[in-house]
Amino acid sequence: NAGVTQTPKFQVLKTGQSMTLQCAQDMNHEYMSWYRQDPGMGLRLIHYSVGAGITDQGEVPNGYNVSRSTTEDFPLRLLSAAPSQTSVYFCASSYRAYNEQFFGPGTRLTVL
Amino acid sequence: AQSVAQPEDQVNVAEGNPLTVKCTYSVSGNPYLFWYVQYPNRGLQFLLKYITGDNLVKGSYGFEAEFNKSQTSFHLKKPSALVSDSALYFCAVRDITGGGNKLTFGTGTQLKVEL
C-alpha cells in the first residue's frame, strides 16, 4: 500500500494563477479531506468527502474547489491563487468519517 | 459548534521524566477524541483515540490519554519521555451528534524532550 499520496511536494504560484493539488489513496477509504496548516493555527478543514460524488465544505472553503469522481482521488483546485493561500496543504483519508485519518506528506504552496 | 483548546504552545521535559500535553474540548453532544503527532516536514500520524468505554486509552509509542467528561479534557501522557518524542502534537475532536463529519484540530503543542 502506498497509503495517501500527494503531488506536487512544492509549488510556487503567482497571484491569479490556478492549479490543482492531487491526492490519492489506495486503501478503499470512503472519507477524504483537505486541510491547510498555518503557524499557530493548527489544521483547518477546507473540504471533505464522505464518498464518491459527495463533497462538502469545511471551515475555510473560500477560493478552493473539490470533486470526488472516484473513491481513490480527491483533487483540490485553487481557482485564482492569492498570497493568503500560502500554506502547507494536507490530504487525509479514513475508512469512515469517525475513524482515525491517514495523512499524506503534504504540499508546500507559496503564492507570490 | 465543536472546538479544541491546547493551552500550551510548548512543553519542555527532561528525558526520563513523565510528560503531559493538555487538551480540552467543547461539543454539544458526545465526543470522539484523537491525538496525532507530527514530526518535522512530515504529515500527521495517528497516536490514539477515545470513542467510548474505558476512560484511559493506550496508544502508540507508549502514549496514553485520559478522557475526563466532567472536565471536558483529554490530556496526553507518557510515563517516561524520550528525546525522540520531540515533535508537534495535535488534539482533535468530532462531535458525534452535532458536528457532522468534520474533525476539528487544536493549534498544536510543541514537545521538546532534552537530555
Short mmCIF file of C-alpha atoms in Angstrom, two decimals:
data_model
loop_
_atom_site.label_atom_id
_atom_site.label_comp_id
_atom_site.label_asym_id
_atom_site.label_seq_id
_atom_site.Cartn_x
_atom_site.Cartn_y
_atom_site.Cartn_z
CA ASN A 1 0.00 0.00 0.00
CA ALA A 2 1.25 3.45 -0.91
CA GLY A 3 -1.21 4.98 1.59
CA VAL A 4 -2.08 8.61 0.88
CA THR A 5 -0.01 10.29 -1.82
CA GLN A 6 0.09 13.97 -2.69
CA THR A 7 1.62 15.79 -5.63
CA PRO A 8 3.42 18.08 -6.02
CA LYS A 9 5.55 18.38 -2.86
CA PHE A 10 6.38 22.01 -3.51
CA GLN A 11 4.77 24.64 -5.71
CA VAL A 12 5.28 28.35 -6.31
CA LEU A 13 2.47 30.29 -7.98
CA LYS A 14 1.92 33.87 -8.96
CA THR A 15 -1.17 35.69 -7.78
CA GLY A 16 -4.11 34.87 -10.03
CA GLN A 17 -2.79 31.56 -11.31
CA SER A 18 -4.79 28.39 -10.88
CA MET A 19 -3.61 24.91 -10.08
CA THR A 20 -4.71 21.52 -8.81
CA LEU A 21 -3.23 19.68 -5.87
CA GLN A 22 -3.52 15.96 -6.36
CA CYS A 23 -4.42 13.44 -3.65
CA ALA A 24 -4.87 9.70 -4.00
CA GLN A 25 -5.33 6.80 -1.59
CA ASP A 26 -5.23 3.07 -2.21
CA MET A 27 -6.91 1.89 1.00
CA ASN A 28 -10.52 1.99 -0.29
CA HIS A 29 -11.35 4.69 2.25
CA GLU A 30 -14.71 6.39 1.95
CA TYR A 31 -13.79 9.60 3.77
CA MET A 32 -11.24 12.05 2.37
CA SER A 33 -10.41 15.58 3.43
CA TRP A 34 -8.17 18.55 2.74
CA TYR A 35 -6.58 20.67 5.45
CA ARG A 36 -4.29 23.64 5.45
CA GLN A 37 -1.68 24.13 8.16
CA ASP A 38 -0.56 27.60 9.12
CA PRO A 39 1.74 28.55 12.02
CA GLY A 40 -0.16 28.99 15.26
CA MET A 41 -3.47 27.97 13.71
CA GLY A 42 -3.25 24.20 13.67
CA LEU A 43 -5.02 22.37 10.86
CA ARG A 44 -8.13 23.85 9.34
CA LEU A 45 -10.54 21.81 7.26
CA ILE A 46 -11.05 23.09 3.70
CA HIS A 47 -13.33 20.49 2.09
CA TYR A 48 -14.22 16.90 2.72
CA SER A 49 -15.95 13.98 1.06
CA VAL A 50 -17.81 11.02 2.55
CA GLY A 51 -17.80 9.07 -0.70
CA ALA A 52 -17.55 9.30 -4.47
CA GLY A 53 -19.79 12.05 -5.80
CA ILE A 54 -20.31 13.64 -2.36
CA THR A 55 -18.38 16.67 -1.15
CA ASP A 56 -18.99 19.34 1.47
CA GLN A 57 -17.39 22.49 2.80
CA GLY A 58 -15.19 22.66 5.83
CA GLU A 59 -14.09 25.60 7.91
CA VAL A 60 -12.20 27.58 5.23
CA PRO A 61 -13.58 26.66 1.77
CA ASN A 62 -13.38 30.02 0.00
CA GLY A 63 -11.07 30.04 -3.01
CA TYR A 64 -10.96 26.25 -3.28
CA ASN A 65 -12.95 23.66 -5.21
CA VAL A 66 -13.03 19.89 -4.93
CA SER A 67 -14.59 16.95 -6.71
CA ARG A 68 -14.69 13.23 -5.97
CA SER A 69 -15.34 11.24 -9.12
CA THR A 70 -13.66 8.08 -7.81
CA THR A 71 -13.09 6.58 -4.37
CA GLU A 72 -9.32 6.90 -4.80
CA ASP A 73 -8.86 10.52 -5.88
CA PHE A 74 -9.73 13.83 -4.27
CA PRO A 75 -8.10 16.79 -6.06
CA LEU A 76 -8.10 20.30 -4.63
CA ARG A 77 -8.33 23.18 -7.08
CA LEU A 78 -7.18 26.72 -6.41
CA LEU A 79 -9.21 28.89 -8.73
CA SER A 80 -7.23 32.14 -8.57
CA ALA A 81 -4.31 31.93 -6.17
CA ALA A 82 -3.83 34.65 -3.55
CA PRO A 83 -0.91 35.24 -1.16
CA SER A 84 -3.26 34.31 1.72
CA GLN A 85 -3.31 30.79 0.32
CA THR A 86 0.39 30.34 1.03
CA SER A 87 0.35 27.34 3.34
CA VAL A 88 1.08 23.65 3.73
CA TYR A 89 -1.76 21.50 2.44
CA PHE A 90 -2.50 18.03 3.75
CA CYS A 91 -4.82 15.44 2.33
CA ALA A 92 -6.16 12.73 4.65
CA SER A 93 -8.37 9.69 4.37
CA SER A 94 -10.18 7.27 6.67
CA TYR A 95 -12.45 4.29 6.27
CA ARG A 96 -15.38 6.21 7.71
CA ALA A 97 -15.69 9.79 8.98
CA TYR A 98 -15.32 8.67 12.59
CA ASN A 99 -12.19 6.54 12.09
CA GLU A 100 -8.63 7.75 12.51
CA GLN A 101 -7.26 9.54 9.48
CA PHE A 102 -4.17 8.73 7.44
CA PHE A 103 -2.33 11.81 6.23
CA GLY A 104 -0.33 12.42 3.11
CA PRO A 105 3.14 14.03 3.21
CA GLY A 106 1.83 17.48 2.36
CA THR A 107 2.25 20.11 -0.37
CA ARG A 108 4.05 23.33 0.47
CA LEU A 109 2.49 26.12 -1.61
CA THR A 110 3.84 29.63 -1.94
CA VAL A 111 1.83 32.32 -3.72
CA LEU A 112 3.79 35.39 -4.72
CA ALA B 1 -20.07 24.17 17.37
CA GLN B 2 -17.16 21.96 18.33
CA SER B 3 -13.77 23.27 19.42
CA VAL B 4 -10.47 22.16 20.90
CA ALA B 5 -8.02 24.07 23.06
CA GLN B 6 -4.38 23.22 23.62
CA PRO B 7 -3.35 25.81 26.19
CA GLU B 8 0.40 25.30 25.91
CA ASP B 9 2.30 26.23 22.77
CA GLN B 10 5.36 24.38 24.06
CA VAL B 11 6.13 21.81 26.73
CA ASN B 12 9.69 21.12 27.85
CA VAL B 13 10.55 17.88 29.64
CA ALA B 14 13.75 16.15 30.66
CA GLU B 15 14.30 12.68 29.23
CA GLY B 16 13.06 10.02 31.63
CA ASN B 17 10.53 12.31 33.27
CA PRO B 18 6.77 11.94 32.78
CA LEU B 19 5.13 14.21 30.25
CA THR B 20 1.65 15.65 29.90
CA VAL B 21 0.25 17.56 26.93
CA LYS B 22 -3.06 19.19 27.73
CA CYS B 23 -6.24 19.26 25.67
CA THR B 24 -9.74 20.47 26.46
CA TYR B 25 -12.72 20.27 24.15
CA SER B 26 -16.19 21.63 23.67
CA VAL B 27 -19.02 19.78 21.94
CA SER B 28 -22.78 19.83 22.18
CA GLY B 29 -23.10 16.06 22.14
CA ASN B 30 -20.67 13.22 22.78
CA PRO B 31 -17.10 13.46 21.54
CA TYR B 32 -14.78 11.33 19.52
CA LEU B 33 -11.29 12.43 20.58
CA PHE B 34 -7.96 11.90 18.84
CA TRP B 35 -4.28 12.63 19.30
CA TYR B 36 -1.92 12.98 16.35
CA VAL B 37 1.82 13.63 16.19
CA GLN B 38 3.74 15.49 13.51
CA TYR B 39 7.47 15.19 13.01
CA PRO B 40 9.31 17.93 11.06
CA ASN B 41 8.35 18.12 7.38
CA ARG B 42 6.02 15.15 7.68
CA GLY B 43 2.29 14.54 7.68
CA LEU B 44 0.39 13.79 10.86
CA GLN B 45 0.43 10.32 12.37
CA PHE B 46 -2.37 8.86 14.49
CA LEU B 47 -1.46 8.12 18.12
CA LEU B 48 -4.68 7.16 19.87
CA LYS B 49 -8.40 7.78 20.10
CA TYR B 50 -11.30 7.74 22.51
CA ILE B 51 -14.67 6.64 21.19
CA THR B 52 -16.38 5.06 24.16
CA GLY B 53 -15.63 2.74 27.06
CA ASP B 54 -12.59 2.87 29.31
CA ASN B 55 -11.54 6.45 30.10
CA LEU B 56 -7.83 5.54 29.90
CA VAL B 57 -6.79 4.94 26.32
CA LYS B 58 -3.44 3.44 25.35
CA GLY B 59 -1.82 4.20 22.03
CA SER B 60 1.35 4.01 20.01
CA TYR B 61 4.91 4.54 21.31
CA GLY B 62 3.88 4.21 24.98
CA PHE B 63 1.50 7.16 24.96
CA GLU B 64 -1.83 7.15 26.77
CA ALA B 65 -4.63 9.64 27.30
CA GLU B 66 -7.32 10.03 29.89
CA PHE B 67 -10.84 11.09 28.94
CA ASN B 68 -12.43 13.22 31.66
CA LYS B 69 -16.02 14.09 30.82
CA SER B 70 -16.63 16.38 33.80
CA GLN B 71 -13.55 18.47 32.98
CA THR B 72 -14.01 18.06 29.20
CA SER B 73 -10.35 17.12 28.93
CA PHE B 74 -8.30 14.55 27.06
CA HIS B 75 -4.70 15.01 28.20
CA LEU B 76 -1.90 13.05 26.54
CA LYS B 77 0.58 11.37 28.87
CA LYS B 78 3.68 9.24 28.85
CA PRO B 79 5.40 7.87 31.97
CA SER B 80 8.96 8.34 30.72
CA ALA B 81 9.80 10.78 27.93
CA LEU B 82 12.36 10.10 25.20
CA VAL B 83 14.29 12.63 23.14
CA SER B 84 12.70 11.01 20.08
CA ASP B 85 9.26 12.06 21.38
CA SER B 86 10.12 15.65 20.49
CA ALA B 87 7.51 16.68 17.92
CA LEU B 88 4.33 18.68 17.39
CA TYR B 89 1.22 17.15 18.97
CA PHE B 90 -2.36 17.82 17.92
CA CYS B 91 -5.59 17.05 19.74
CA ALA B 92 -8.75 16.73 17.62
CA VAL B 93 -12.46 16.30 18.30
CA ARG B 94 -15.53 15.25 16.42
CA ASP B 95 -18.98 15.83 17.84
CA ILE B 96 -20.81 12.55 17.28
CA THR B 97 -24.25 14.13 17.36
CA GLY B 98 -23.83 17.79 16.43
CA GLY B 99 -20.65 18.04 14.36
CA GLY B 100 -21.47 16.11 11.26
CA ASN B 101 -18.46 14.64 9.54
CA LYS B 102 -15.94 17.32 10.47
CA LEU B 103 -12.87 16.88 12.62
CA THR B 104 -11.65 19.98 14.46
CA PHE B 105 -7.98 20.25 15.43
CA GLY B 106 -6.31 22.24 18.16
CA THR B 107 -3.47 24.62 17.41
CA GLY B 108 -0.82 22.12 18.44
CA THR B 109 1.72 21.78 21.27
CA GLN B 110 5.43 21.55 20.56
CA LEU B 111 7.01 18.97 22.85
CA LYS B 112 10.72 19.28 23.49
CA VAL B 113 12.46 16.50 25.39
CA GLU B 114 16.00 17.30 26.47
CA LEU B 115 18.81 15.16 27.81
#
